[in-house]
């Protein structure tokens, strides 16, 4: 269930109330006349089944409530109410399958912004991965994958392509390209510093590395795994199961490939630099492609679900 807290101009309150009352899956409607001060107006509260949330939020935006008032949405972890149970039963589809497009756009907007925190995380992840590839340590590679924040802009790019949002696409692309460029540049300097300390050696990079050699040797499985990870990551975002993102993060080799490219570049090893770069681009392409197709499939399936529900109800 979702909880909506709305601030409505007084002249719009009746329209908002009627809209909520007509929405299948909405319940627990509360109206507080004149309770809002900034902006001034009425406060309307209600709960709605997740599967009906996107349609209701879209209708509220058509009433310009996001411009003249406010729309705040929260997840309800526990609701002990027969009315809530009935609302969820009446709402079409399953809550786990529902996509809240406004929430997805907002979440990817935040995650795909080129911020100091984002650059710090992707740089630290790349430096950790650099240690992993030199030491041939799979644990460090997995740790670097989990720390890397690159799935945010990748999901933002997929969302932008589906929603036709050029500003989000540009923001995500800048975060992705600039983030990896800065992280790799810093890691080149880090590698040279570690070599000066006699902790990194060129012989370690050229030696047989059974645990991490895959990061500069892309093959068919590189793309296949990236596609599967892109599907899983997108589903985890749209179904609000964000905890699965950690599992997605450690299944693709974006950050380790960038790290190996940086270390190889610091030693002038063009073969490994190019192989790692190819691995990186292949993974990025696979994730974006899979994410975009997954969102398109979800959009189509949910539209079909609404059509079937409308026909069944005689609308």
PDB file of C-alpha atoms in Angstrom:
ATOM      1  CA  UNK A   1       0.000   0.000   0.000  1.00  0.00           C
ATOM      2  CA  UNK A   2       0.974   3.608  -0.595  1.00  0.00           C
ATOM      3  CA  UNK A   3       0.087   6.594   1.552  1.00  0.00           C
ATOM      4  CA  UNK A   4      -0.637   9.876  -0.244  1.00  0.00           C
ATOM      5  CA  UNK A   5      -0.476  13.249   1.488  1.00  0.00           C
ATOM      6  CA  UNK A   6      -1.894  15.953  -0.729  1.00  0.00           C
ATOM      7  CA  UNK A   7      -2.081  19.715  -0.345  1.00  0.00           C
ATOM      8  CA  UNK A   8      -4.859  21.010  -2.567  1.00  0.00           C
ATOM      9  CA  UNK A   9      -6.093  24.533  -3.323  1.00  0.00           C
ATOM     10  CA  UNK A  10      -9.566  24.919  -1.809  1.00  0.00           C
ATOM     11  CA  UNK A  11     -11.271  25.156  -5.191  1.00  0.00           C
ATOM     12  CA  UNK A  12      -9.651  21.862  -6.260  1.00  0.00           C
ATOM     13  CA  UNK A  13     -10.416  19.779  -3.175  1.00  0.00           C
ATOM     14  CA  UNK A  14     -13.793  18.472  -4.383  1.00  0.00           C
ATOM     15  CA  UNK A  15     -12.248  17.358  -7.693  1.00  0.00           C
ATOM     16  CA  UNK A  16      -9.424  15.590  -5.865  1.00  0.00           C
ATOM     17  CA  UNK A  17     -11.825  13.860  -3.465  1.00  0.00           C
ATOM     18  CA  UNK A  18     -14.064  12.669  -6.317  1.00  0.00           C
ATOM     19  CA  UNK A  19     -11.017  11.360  -8.168  1.00  0.00           C
ATOM     20  CA  UNK A  20      -9.853   9.363  -5.137  1.00  0.00           C
ATOM     21  CA  UNK A  21     -13.343   8.016  -4.486  1.00  0.00           C
ATOM     22  CA  UNK A  22     -13.581   6.776  -8.087  1.00  0.00           C
ATOM     23  CA  UNK A  23     -10.142   5.115  -7.985  1.00  0.00           C
ATOM     24  CA  UNK A  24     -10.362   1.371  -7.503  1.00  0.00           C
ATOM     25  CA  UNK A  25      -7.923   0.429  -4.788  1.00  0.00           C
ATOM     26  CA  UNK A  26      -8.067   3.731  -2.845  1.00  0.00           C
ATOM     27  CA  UNK A  27      -9.273   3.874   0.747  1.00  0.00           C
ATOM     28  CA  UNK A  28      -8.826   5.621   4.129  1.00  0.00           C
ATOM     29  CA  UNK A  29      -9.755   9.019   2.677  1.00  0.00           C
ATOM     30  CA  UNK A  30      -9.313  11.938   5.078  1.00  0.00           C
ATOM     31  CA  UNK A  31      -9.964  15.634   4.338  1.00  0.00           C
ATOM     32  CA  UNK A  32      -8.594  18.373   6.598  1.00  0.00           C
ATOM     33  CA  UNK A  33     -10.096  21.709   5.417  1.00  0.00           C
ATOM     34  CA  UNK A  34      -7.764  24.684   5.709  1.00  0.00           C
ATOM     35  CA  UNK A  35      -5.023  22.690   7.434  1.00  0.00           C
ATOM     36  CA  UNK A  36      -2.243  23.624   4.999  1.00  0.00           C
ATOM     37  CA  UNK A  37      -0.316  26.872   5.424  1.00  0.00           C
ATOM     38  CA  UNK A  38       2.522  26.729   2.894  1.00  0.00           C
ATOM     39  CA  UNK A  39       1.085  26.472   0.348  1.00  0.00           C
ATOM     40  CA  UNK A  40      -2.273  27.365   1.787  1.00  0.00           C
ATOM     41  CA  UNK A  41      -5.198  25.042   1.166  1.00  0.00           C
ATOM     42  CA  UNK A  42      -6.696  21.776   2.310  1.00  0.00           C
ATOM     43  CA  UNK A  43      -4.886  18.563   3.242  1.00  0.00           C
ATOM     44  CA  UNK A  44      -6.163  15.315   1.745  1.00  0.00           C
ATOM     45  CA  UNK A  45      -4.874  11.956   2.963  1.00  0.00           C
ATOM     46  CA  UNK A  46      -5.554   8.537   1.512  1.00  0.00           C
ATOM     47  CA  UNK A  47      -4.109   5.073   1.067  1.00  0.00           C
ATOM     48  CA  UNK A  48      -4.010   3.341  -2.298  1.00  0.00           C
ATOM     49  CA  UNK A  49      -2.938  -0.090  -3.482  1.00  0.00           C
ATOM     50  CA  UNK A  50       0.442   0.048  -5.197  1.00  0.00           C
ATOM     51  CA  UNK A  51      -1.007  -1.343  -8.411  1.00  0.00           C
ATOM     52  CA  UNK A  52      -3.427   1.597  -8.596  1.00  0.00           C
ATOM     53  CA  UNK A  53      -0.913   4.210  -7.459  1.00  0.00           C
ATOM     54  CA  UNK A  54       0.584   5.184 -10.811  1.00  0.00           C
ATOM     55  CA  UNK A  55      -2.812   5.849 -12.381  1.00  0.00           C
ATOM     56  CA  UNK A  56      -3.974   7.954  -9.415  1.00  0.00           C
ATOM     57  CA  UNK A  57      -0.765   9.972  -9.265  1.00  0.00           C
ATOM     58  CA  UNK A  58      -0.967  10.610 -13.009  1.00  0.00           C
ATOM     59  CA  UNK A  59      -4.555  11.823 -12.676  1.00  0.00           C
ATOM     60  CA  UNK A  60      -3.588  14.131  -9.794  1.00  0.00           C
ATOM     61  CA  UNK A  61      -0.862  15.635 -11.942  1.00  0.00           C
ATOM     62  CA  UNK A  62      -3.401  16.242 -14.681  1.00  0.00           C
ATOM     63  CA  UNK A  63      -5.227  18.393 -12.136  1.00  0.00           C
ATOM     64  CA  UNK A  64      -1.958  20.388 -11.820  1.00  0.00           C
ATOM     65  CA  UNK A  65      -1.729  19.451  -8.171  1.00  0.00           C
ATOM     66  CA  UNK A  66       2.051  19.170  -8.422  1.00  0.00           C
ATOM     67  CA  UNK A  67       2.108  22.818  -9.552  1.00  0.00           C
ATOM     68  CA  UNK A  68      -0.565  24.372  -7.336  1.00  0.00           C
ATOM     69  CA  UNK A  69      -0.186  22.166  -4.274  1.00  0.00           C
ATOM     70  CA  UNK A  70       1.793  19.097  -3.301  1.00  0.00           C
ATOM     71  CA  UNK A  71       1.817  15.326  -3.847  1.00  0.00           C
ATOM     72  CA  UNK A  72       3.797  13.289  -1.314  1.00  0.00           C
ATOM     73  CA  UNK A  73       3.935   9.488  -1.531  1.00  0.00           C
ATOM     74  CA  UNK A  74       5.153   7.065   1.138  1.00  0.00           C
ATOM     75  CA  UNK A  75       5.335   3.270   1.282  1.00  0.00           C
ATOM     76  CA  UNK A  76       3.267   1.632   4.012  1.00  0.00           C
ATOM     77  CA  UNK A  77       5.181  -1.255   5.545  1.00  0.00           C
ATOM     78  CA  UNK A  78       2.255  -2.486   7.631  1.00  0.00           C
ATOM     79  CA  UNK A  79      -1.466  -1.754   7.368  1.00  0.00           C
ATOM     80  CA  UNK A  80      -3.902  -3.637   9.610  1.00  0.00           C
ATOM     81  CA  UNK A  81      -7.227  -2.824   8.014  1.00  0.00           C
ATOM     82  CA  UNK A  82      -9.985  -4.797   6.336  1.00  0.00           C
ATOM     83  CA  UNK A  83     -10.589  -1.821   4.051  1.00  0.00           C
ATOM     84  CA  UNK A  84      -6.957  -1.878   2.981  1.00  0.00           C
ATOM     85  CA  UNK A  85      -7.156  -5.614   2.289  1.00  0.00           C
ATOM     86  CA  UNK A  86     -10.295  -5.080   0.227  1.00  0.00           C
ATOM     87  CA  UNK A  87      -8.703  -2.213  -1.704  1.00  0.00           C
ATOM     88  CA  UNK A  88      -5.734  -4.400  -2.619  1.00  0.00           C
ATOM     89  CA  UNK A  89      -8.030  -7.208  -3.733  1.00  0.00           C
ATOM     90  CA  UNK A  90     -10.088  -4.888  -5.925  1.00  0.00           C
ATOM     91  CA  UNK A  91      -7.114  -3.152  -7.534  1.00  0.00           C
ATOM     92  CA  UNK A  92      -6.088  -4.673 -10.873  1.00  0.00           C
ATOM     93  CA  UNK A  93      -2.932  -6.758 -11.085  1.00  0.00           C
ATOM     94  CA  UNK A  94      -0.327  -7.455  -8.429  1.00  0.00           C
ATOM     95  CA  UNK A  95       1.447  -4.802  -6.395  1.00  0.00           C
ATOM     96  CA  UNK A  96       4.841  -6.404  -6.970  1.00  0.00           C
ATOM     97  CA  UNK A  97       4.370  -6.000 -10.749  1.00  0.00           C
ATOM     98  CA  UNK A  98       3.233  -2.369 -10.635  1.00  0.00           C
ATOM     99  CA  UNK A  99       5.573   0.351 -11.884  1.00  0.00           C
ATOM    100  CA  UNK A 100       5.373   3.794 -10.276  1.00  0.00           C
ATOM    101  CA  UNK A 101       6.814   5.828 -13.113  1.00  0.00           C
ATOM    102  CA  UNK A 102       6.952   9.065 -11.146  1.00  0.00           C
ATOM    103  CA  UNK A 103       8.840   7.330  -8.337  1.00  0.00           C
ATOM    104  CA  UNK A 104      11.179   5.651 -10.819  1.00  0.00           C
ATOM    105  CA  UNK A 105      11.934   8.950 -12.565  1.00  0.00           C
ATOM    106  CA  UNK A 106      12.555  10.672  -9.230  1.00  0.00           C
ATOM    107  CA  UNK A 107      14.781   7.877  -7.922  1.00  0.00           C
ATOM    108  CA  UNK A 108      16.883   7.649 -11.079  1.00  0.00           C
ATOM    109  CA  UNK A 109      17.152  11.449 -11.207  1.00  0.00           C
ATOM    110  CA  UNK A 110      18.793  11.429  -7.777  1.00  0.00           C
ATOM    111  CA  UNK A 111      20.999   8.414  -8.484  1.00  0.00           C
ATOM    112  CA  UNK A 112      22.162   9.691 -11.883  1.00  0.00           C
ATOM    113  CA  UNK A 113      23.391  13.113 -10.792  1.00  0.00           C
ATOM    114  CA  UNK A 114      27.114  13.807 -11.025  1.00  0.00           C
ATOM    115  CA  UNK A 115      27.712  14.668  -7.375  1.00  0.00           C
ATOM    116  CA  UNK A 116      30.785  14.648  -5.155  1.00  0.00           C
ATOM    117  CA  UNK A 117      29.437  11.575  -3.358  1.00  0.00           C
ATOM    118  CA  UNK A 118      28.857   9.703  -6.624  1.00  0.00           C
ATOM    119  CA  UNK A 119      32.370  10.496  -7.887  1.00  0.00           C
ATOM    120  CA  UNK A 120      33.864   9.515  -4.526  1.00  0.00           C
ATOM    121  CA  UNK A 121      32.131   6.138  -4.495  1.00  0.00           C
ATOM    122  CA  UNK A 122      32.971   5.215  -8.080  1.00  0.00           C
ATOM    123  CA  UNK A 123      36.588   6.347  -7.591  1.00  0.00           C
ATOM    124  CA  UNK A 124      37.004   4.389  -4.369  1.00  0.00           C
ATOM    125  CA  UNK A 125      35.408   1.340  -5.984  1.00  0.00           C
ATOM    126  CA  UNK A 126      37.804   1.563  -8.926  1.00  0.00           C
ATOM    127  CA  UNK A 127      40.818   1.901  -6.627  1.00  0.00           C
ATOM    128  CA  UNK A 128      39.686  -1.112  -4.596  1.00  0.00           C
ATOM    129  CA  UNK A 129      39.266  -3.064  -7.821  1.00  0.00           C
ATOM    130  CA  UNK A 130      42.757  -1.985  -8.900  1.00  0.00           C
ATOM    131  CA  UNK A 131      44.152  -3.649  -5.790  1.00  0.00           C
ATOM    132  CA  UNK A 132      42.040  -6.681  -6.588  1.00  0.00           C
ATOM    133  CA  UNK A 133      43.301  -7.118 -10.150  1.00  0.00           C
ATOM    134  CA  UNK A 134      46.963  -6.643  -9.162  1.00  0.00           C
ATOM    135  CA  UNK A 135      46.691  -9.094  -6.266  1.00  0.00           C
ATOM    136  CA  UNK A 136      44.377 -11.411  -8.241  1.00  0.00           C
ATOM    137  CA  UNK A 137      42.015 -11.238  -5.257  1.00  0.00           C
ATOM    138  CA  UNK A 138      38.413 -12.114  -6.087  1.00  0.00           C
ATOM    139  CA  UNK A 139      37.144 -10.840  -2.711  1.00  0.00           C
ATOM    140  CA  UNK A 140      38.392  -7.325  -3.461  1.00  0.00           C
ATOM    141  CA  UNK A 141      36.803  -7.486  -6.911  1.00  0.00           C
ATOM    142  CA  UNK A 142      33.427  -8.430  -5.420  1.00  0.00           C
ATOM    143  CA  UNK A 143      33.773  -5.673  -2.830  1.00  0.00           C
ATOM    144  CA  UNK A 144      34.507  -3.105  -5.522  1.00  0.00           C
ATOM    145  CA  UNK A 145      31.471  -4.238  -7.517  1.00  0.00           C
ATOM    146  CA  UNK A 146      29.236  -3.766  -4.492  1.00  0.00           C
ATOM    147  CA  UNK A 147      30.597  -0.276  -3.754  1.00  0.00           C
ATOM    148  CA  UNK A 148      30.285   0.984  -7.330  1.00  0.00           C
ATOM    149  CA  UNK A 149      27.249   3.308  -7.875  1.00  0.00           C
ATOM    150  CA  UNK A 150      27.192   3.084 -11.658  1.00  0.00           C
ATOM    151  CA  UNK A 151      23.853   1.274 -11.879  1.00  0.00           C
ATOM    152  CA  UNK A 152      22.109   4.539 -10.950  1.00  0.00           C
ATOM    153  CA  UNK A 153      22.930   6.439 -14.159  1.00  0.00           C
ATOM    154  CA  UNK A 154      22.498   3.249 -16.203  1.00  0.00           C
ATOM    155  CA  UNK A 155      18.938   2.904 -14.862  1.00  0.00           C
ATOM    156  CA  UNK A 156      18.434   6.617 -15.410  1.00  0.00           C
ATOM    157  CA  UNK A 157      19.459   6.268 -19.048  1.00  0.00           C
ATOM    158  CA  UNK A 158      17.042   3.368 -19.585  1.00  0.00           C
ATOM    159  CA  UNK A 159      14.219   5.289 -17.892  1.00  0.00           C
ATOM    160  CA  UNK A 160      14.953   8.360 -19.989  1.00  0.00           C
ATOM    161  CA  UNK A 161      14.813   6.346 -23.216  1.00  0.00           C
ATOM    162  CA  UNK A 162      11.448   4.816 -22.310  1.00  0.00           C
ATOM    163  CA  UNK A 163       9.942   8.044 -20.921  1.00  0.00           C
ATOM    164  CA  UNK A 164      11.507  10.166 -23.677  1.00  0.00           C
ATOM    165  CA  UNK A 165      13.165  12.446 -21.162  1.00  0.00           C
ATOM    166  CA  UNK A 166      16.203  14.008 -22.875  1.00  0.00           C
ATOM    167  CA  UNK A 167      17.307  15.972 -19.794  1.00  0.00           C
ATOM    168  CA  UNK A 168      17.442  12.819 -17.678  1.00  0.00           C
ATOM    169  CA  UNK A 169      19.282  11.010 -20.474  1.00  0.00           C
ATOM    170  CA  UNK A 170      21.884  13.783 -20.719  1.00  0.00           C
ATOM    171  CA  UNK A 171      22.311  13.928 -16.941  1.00  0.00           C
ATOM    172  CA  UNK A 172      22.754  10.148 -16.736  1.00  0.00           C
ATOM    173  CA  UNK A 173      25.209  10.080 -19.634  1.00  0.00           C
ATOM    174  CA  UNK A 174      27.299  12.860 -18.095  1.00  0.00           C
ATOM    175  CA  UNK A 175      27.366  11.083 -14.728  1.00  0.00           C
ATOM    176  CA  UNK A 176      28.353   7.819 -16.386  1.00  0.00           C
ATOM    177  CA  UNK A 177      31.088   9.156 -18.690  1.00  0.00           C
ATOM    178  CA  UNK A 178      32.520  11.756 -16.323  1.00  0.00           C
ATOM    179  CA  UNK A 179      32.342   9.397 -13.354  1.00  0.00           C
ATOM    180  CA  UNK A 180      34.313   6.635 -15.047  1.00  0.00           C
ATOM    181  CA  UNK A 181      36.754   9.117 -16.619  1.00  0.00           C
ATOM    182  CA  UNK A 182      37.559  10.712 -13.254  1.00  0.00           C
ATOM    183  CA  UNK A 183      37.750   7.345 -11.488  1.00  0.00           C
ATOM    184  CA  UNK A 184      40.102   5.881 -14.099  1.00  0.00           C
ATOM    185  CA  UNK A 185      42.305   8.983 -14.140  1.00  0.00           C
ATOM    186  CA  UNK A 186      42.657   8.928 -10.353  1.00  0.00           C
ATOM    187  CA  UNK A 187      43.327   5.183 -10.440  1.00  0.00           C
ATOM    188  CA  UNK A 188      46.141   5.695 -12.947  1.00  0.00           C
ATOM    189  CA  UNK A 189      47.759   8.071 -10.460  1.00  0.00           C
ATOM    190  CA  UNK A 190      47.022   5.651  -7.629  1.00  0.00           C
ATOM    191  CA  UNK A 191      48.691   2.817  -9.564  1.00  0.00           C
ATOM    192  CA  UNK A 192      51.816   4.884 -10.203  1.00  0.00           C
ATOM    193  CA  UNK A 193      51.949   5.829  -6.525  1.00  0.00           C
ATOM    194  CA  UNK A 194      51.577   2.191  -5.449  1.00  0.00           C
ATOM    195  CA  UNK A 195      54.306   1.211  -7.916  1.00  0.00           C
ATOM    196  CA  UNK A 196      56.549   3.909  -6.415  1.00  0.00           C
ATOM    197  CA  UNK A 197      55.917   2.348  -3.009  1.00  0.00           C
ATOM    198  CA  UNK A 198      56.871  -1.007  -4.542  1.00  0.00           C
ATOM    199  CA  UNK A 199      53.418  -2.419  -3.774  1.00  0.00           C
ATOM    200  CA  UNK A 200      52.277  -2.723  -7.408  1.00  0.00           C
ATOM    201  CA  UNK A 201      54.478  -4.448  -9.986  1.00  0.00           C
ATOM    202  CA  UNK A 202      54.081  -4.707 -13.726  1.00  0.00           C
ATOM    203  CA  UNK A 203      54.882  -8.398 -13.465  1.00  0.00           C
ATOM    204  CA  UNK A 204      51.734  -8.878 -11.361  1.00  0.00           C
ATOM    205  CA  UNK A 205      49.627  -7.469 -14.177  1.00  0.00           C
ATOM    206  CA  UNK A 206      51.202  -9.646 -16.861  1.00  0.00           C
ATOM    207  CA  UNK A 207      51.259 -12.797 -14.734  1.00  0.00           C
ATOM    208  CA  UNK A 208      48.649 -15.520 -14.949  1.00  0.00           C
ATOM    209  CA  UNK A 209      45.562 -14.337 -13.018  1.00  0.00           C
ATOM    210  CA  UNK A 210      42.997 -17.143 -12.779  1.00  0.00           C
ATOM    211  CA  UNK A 211      40.651 -15.184 -10.486  1.00  0.00           C
ATOM    212  CA  UNK A 212      40.601 -11.812 -12.260  1.00  0.00           C
ATOM    213  CA  UNK A 213      41.827 -12.420 -15.794  1.00  0.00           C
ATOM    214  CA  UNK A 214      38.251 -12.263 -17.077  1.00  0.00           C
ATOM    215  CA  UNK A 215      38.103  -8.470 -16.621  1.00  0.00           C
ATOM    216  CA  UNK A 216      40.188  -7.861 -19.758  1.00  0.00           C
ATOM    217  CA  UNK A 217      39.007 -10.861 -21.797  1.00  0.00           C
ATOM    218  CA  UNK A 218      35.421 -10.126 -22.941  1.00  0.00           C
ATOM    219  CA  UNK A 219      33.434 -12.904 -24.575  1.00  0.00           C
ATOM    220  CA  UNK A 220      29.806 -13.817 -25.295  1.00  0.00           C
ATOM    221  CA  UNK A 221      29.114 -14.469 -21.627  1.00  0.00           C
ATOM    222  CA  UNK A 222      30.166 -10.926 -20.740  1.00  0.00           C
ATOM    223  CA  UNK A 223      27.258  -9.527 -22.713  1.00  0.00           C
ATOM    224  CA  UNK A 224      24.824 -12.241 -21.616  1.00  0.00           C
ATOM    225  CA  UNK A 225      25.555 -11.686 -17.917  1.00  0.00           C
ATOM    226  CA  UNK A 226      25.261  -7.909 -18.380  1.00  0.00           C
ATOM    227  CA  UNK A 227      21.838  -8.328 -20.012  1.00  0.00           C
ATOM    228  CA  UNK A 228      20.607 -10.623 -17.240  1.00  0.00           C
ATOM    229  CA  UNK A 229      21.938  -8.235 -14.594  1.00  0.00           C
ATOM    230  CA  UNK A 230      20.253  -5.309 -16.340  1.00  0.00           C
ATOM    231  CA  UNK A 231      16.900  -7.098 -16.256  1.00  0.00           C
ATOM    232  CA  UNK A 232      17.304  -8.048 -12.592  1.00  0.00           C
ATOM    233  CA  UNK A 233      18.412  -4.554 -11.594  1.00  0.00           C
ATOM    234  CA  UNK A 234      15.521  -2.874 -13.394  1.00  0.00           C
ATOM    235  CA  UNK A 235      12.996  -5.246 -11.840  1.00  0.00           C
ATOM    236  CA  UNK A 236      14.471  -4.586  -8.399  1.00  0.00           C
ATOM    237  CA  UNK A 237      13.946  -0.852  -8.896  1.00  0.00           C
ATOM    238  CA  UNK A 238      10.426  -1.020 -10.272  1.00  0.00           C
ATOM    239  CA  UNK A 239       9.254  -3.523  -7.676  1.00  0.00           C
ATOM    240  CA  UNK A 240      10.810  -1.543  -4.801  1.00  0.00           C
ATOM    241  CA  UNK A 241      13.062  -4.499  -3.921  1.00  0.00           C
ATOM    242  CA  UNK A 242      16.187  -2.336  -3.793  1.00  0.00           C
ATOM    243  CA  UNK A 243      18.016  -4.865  -1.641  1.00  0.00           C
ATOM    244  CA  UNK A 244      18.488  -7.003  -4.735  1.00  0.00           C
ATOM    245  CA  UNK A 245      20.651  -4.284  -6.281  1.00  0.00           C
ATOM    246  CA  UNK A 246      23.651  -5.468  -4.284  1.00  0.00           C
ATOM    247  CA  UNK A 247      23.313  -8.858  -5.947  1.00  0.00           C
ATOM    248  CA  UNK A 248      23.080  -7.170  -9.326  1.00  0.00           C
ATOM    249  CA  UNK A 249      26.133  -5.025  -8.614  1.00  0.00           C
ATOM    250  CA  UNK A 250      28.406  -7.998  -7.992  1.00  0.00           C
ATOM    251  CA  UNK A 251      27.335  -9.759 -11.174  1.00  0.00           C
ATOM    252  CA  UNK A 252      28.819  -7.345 -13.712  1.00  0.00           C
ATOM    253  CA  UNK A 253      32.394  -6.272 -14.297  1.00  0.00           C
ATOM    254  CA  UNK A 254      32.064  -2.572 -15.064  1.00  0.00           C
ATOM    255  CA  UNK A 255      34.195  -1.196 -12.208  1.00  0.00           C
ATOM    256  CA  UNK A 256      36.807  -4.018 -12.278  1.00  0.00           C
ATOM    257  CA  UNK A 257      37.195  -3.580 -16.032  1.00  0.00           C
ATOM    258  CA  UNK A 258      37.693   0.172 -15.601  1.00  0.00           C
ATOM    259  CA  UNK A 259      40.245  -0.487 -12.851  1.00  0.00           C
ATOM    260  CA  UNK A 260      42.206  -2.980 -14.928  1.00  0.00           C
ATOM    261  CA  UNK A 261      42.209  -0.558 -17.860  1.00  0.00           C
ATOM    262  CA  UNK A 262      43.610   2.182 -15.606  1.00  0.00           C
ATOM    263  CA  UNK A 263      46.331  -0.034 -14.115  1.00  0.00           C
ATOM    264  CA  UNK A 264      47.287  -1.375 -17.544  1.00  0.00           C
ATOM    265  CA  UNK A 265      47.410   2.175 -18.916  1.00  0.00           C
ATOM    266  CA  UNK A 266      49.773   3.236 -16.130  1.00  0.00           C
ATOM    267  CA  UNK A 267      52.164   0.471 -17.241  1.00  0.00           C
ATOM    268  CA  UNK A 268      51.677   1.094 -20.971  1.00  0.00           C
ATOM    269  CA  UNK A 269      50.001  -2.270 -21.575  1.00  0.00           C
ATOM    270  CA  UNK A 270      47.768  -1.333 -24.506  1.00  0.00           C
ATOM    271  CA  UNK A 271      46.470  -4.871 -25.036  1.00  0.00           C
ATOM    272  CA  UNK A 272      44.978  -5.141 -21.550  1.00  0.00           C
ATOM    273  CA  UNK A 273      43.847  -1.506 -21.669  1.00  0.00           C
ATOM    274  CA  UNK A 274      41.840  -2.102 -24.810  1.00  0.00           C
ATOM    275  CA  UNK A 275      40.526  -5.494 -23.654  1.00  0.00           C
ATOM    276  CA  UNK A 276      39.335  -4.020 -20.347  1.00  0.00           C
ATOM    277  CA  UNK A 277      37.763  -1.028 -22.107  1.00  0.00           C
ATOM    278  CA  UNK A 278      35.929  -3.384 -24.456  1.00  0.00           C
ATOM    279  CA  UNK A 279      34.702  -5.369 -21.447  1.00  0.00           C
ATOM    280  CA  UNK A 280      33.501  -2.153 -19.794  1.00  0.00           C
ATOM    281  CA  UNK A 281      31.626  -0.895 -22.867  1.00  0.00           C
ATOM    282  CA  UNK A 282      30.105  -4.316 -23.505  1.00  0.00           C
ATOM    283  CA  UNK A 283      28.724  -4.474 -19.969  1.00  0.00           C
ATOM    284  CA  UNK A 284      27.382  -0.913 -20.072  1.00  0.00           C
ATOM    285  CA  UNK A 285      25.648  -1.552 -23.393  1.00  0.00           C
ATOM    286  CA  UNK A 286      24.126  -4.818 -22.170  1.00  0.00           C
ATOM    287  CA  UNK A 287      22.731  -3.255 -18.980  1.00  0.00           C
ATOM    288  CA  UNK A 288      21.207  -0.233 -20.745  1.00  0.00           C
ATOM    289  CA  UNK A 289      19.705  -2.369 -23.506  1.00  0.00           C
ATOM    290  CA  UNK A 290      18.240  -4.870 -21.039  1.00  0.00           C
ATOM    291  CA  UNK A 291      16.940  -2.138 -18.739  1.00  0.00           C
ATOM    292  CA  UNK A 292      15.224  -0.306 -21.585  1.00  0.00           C
ATOM    293  CA  UNK A 293      13.579  -3.440 -22.983  1.00  0.00           C
ATOM    294  CA  UNK A 294      12.466  -4.503 -19.493  1.00  0.00           C
ATOM    295  CA  UNK A 295      10.785  -1.141 -18.849  1.00  0.00           C
ATOM    296  CA  UNK A 296       9.101  -1.235 -22.250  1.00  0.00           C
ATOM    297  CA  UNK A 297       7.820  -4.751 -21.546  1.00  0.00           C
ATOM    298  CA  UNK A 298       6.508  -3.701 -18.123  1.00  0.00           C
ATOM    299  CA  UNK A 299       4.804  -0.668 -19.621  1.00  0.00           C
ATOM    300  CA  UNK A 300       3.117  -2.774 -22.295  1.00  0.00           C
ATOM    301  CA  UNK A 301       2.055  -5.535 -19.904  1.00  0.00           C
ATOM    302  CA  UNK A 302       0.592  -3.063 -17.396  1.00  0.00           C
ATOM    303  CA  UNK A 303      -1.329  -1.277 -20.180  1.00  0.00           C
ATOM    304  CA  UNK A 304      -2.805  -4.633 -21.221  1.00  0.00           C
ATOM    305  CA  UNK A 305      -3.727  -5.342 -17.590  1.00  0.00           C
ATOM    306  CA  UNK A 306      -5.593  -2.033 -17.380  1.00  0.00           C
ATOM    307  CA  UNK A 307      -7.417  -2.753 -20.632  1.00  0.00           C
ATOM    308  CA  UNK A 308      -8.574  -6.145 -19.372  1.00  0.00           C
ATOM    309  CA  UNK A 309      -9.713  -4.642 -16.080  1.00  0.00           C
ATOM    310  CA  UNK A 310     -11.609  -1.865 -17.863  1.00  0.00           C
ATOM    311  CA  UNK A 311     -13.389  -4.364 -20.126  1.00  0.00           C
ATOM    312  CA  UNK A 312     -14.262  -6.604 -17.178  1.00  0.00           C
ATOM    313  CA  UNK A 313     -15.778  -3.659 -15.292  1.00  0.00           C
ATOM    314  CA  UNK A 314     -17.657  -2.414 -18.344  1.00  0.00           C
ATOM    315  CA  UNK A 315     -15.756   0.877 -18.539  1.00  0.00           C
TER     316      UNK A 315
END
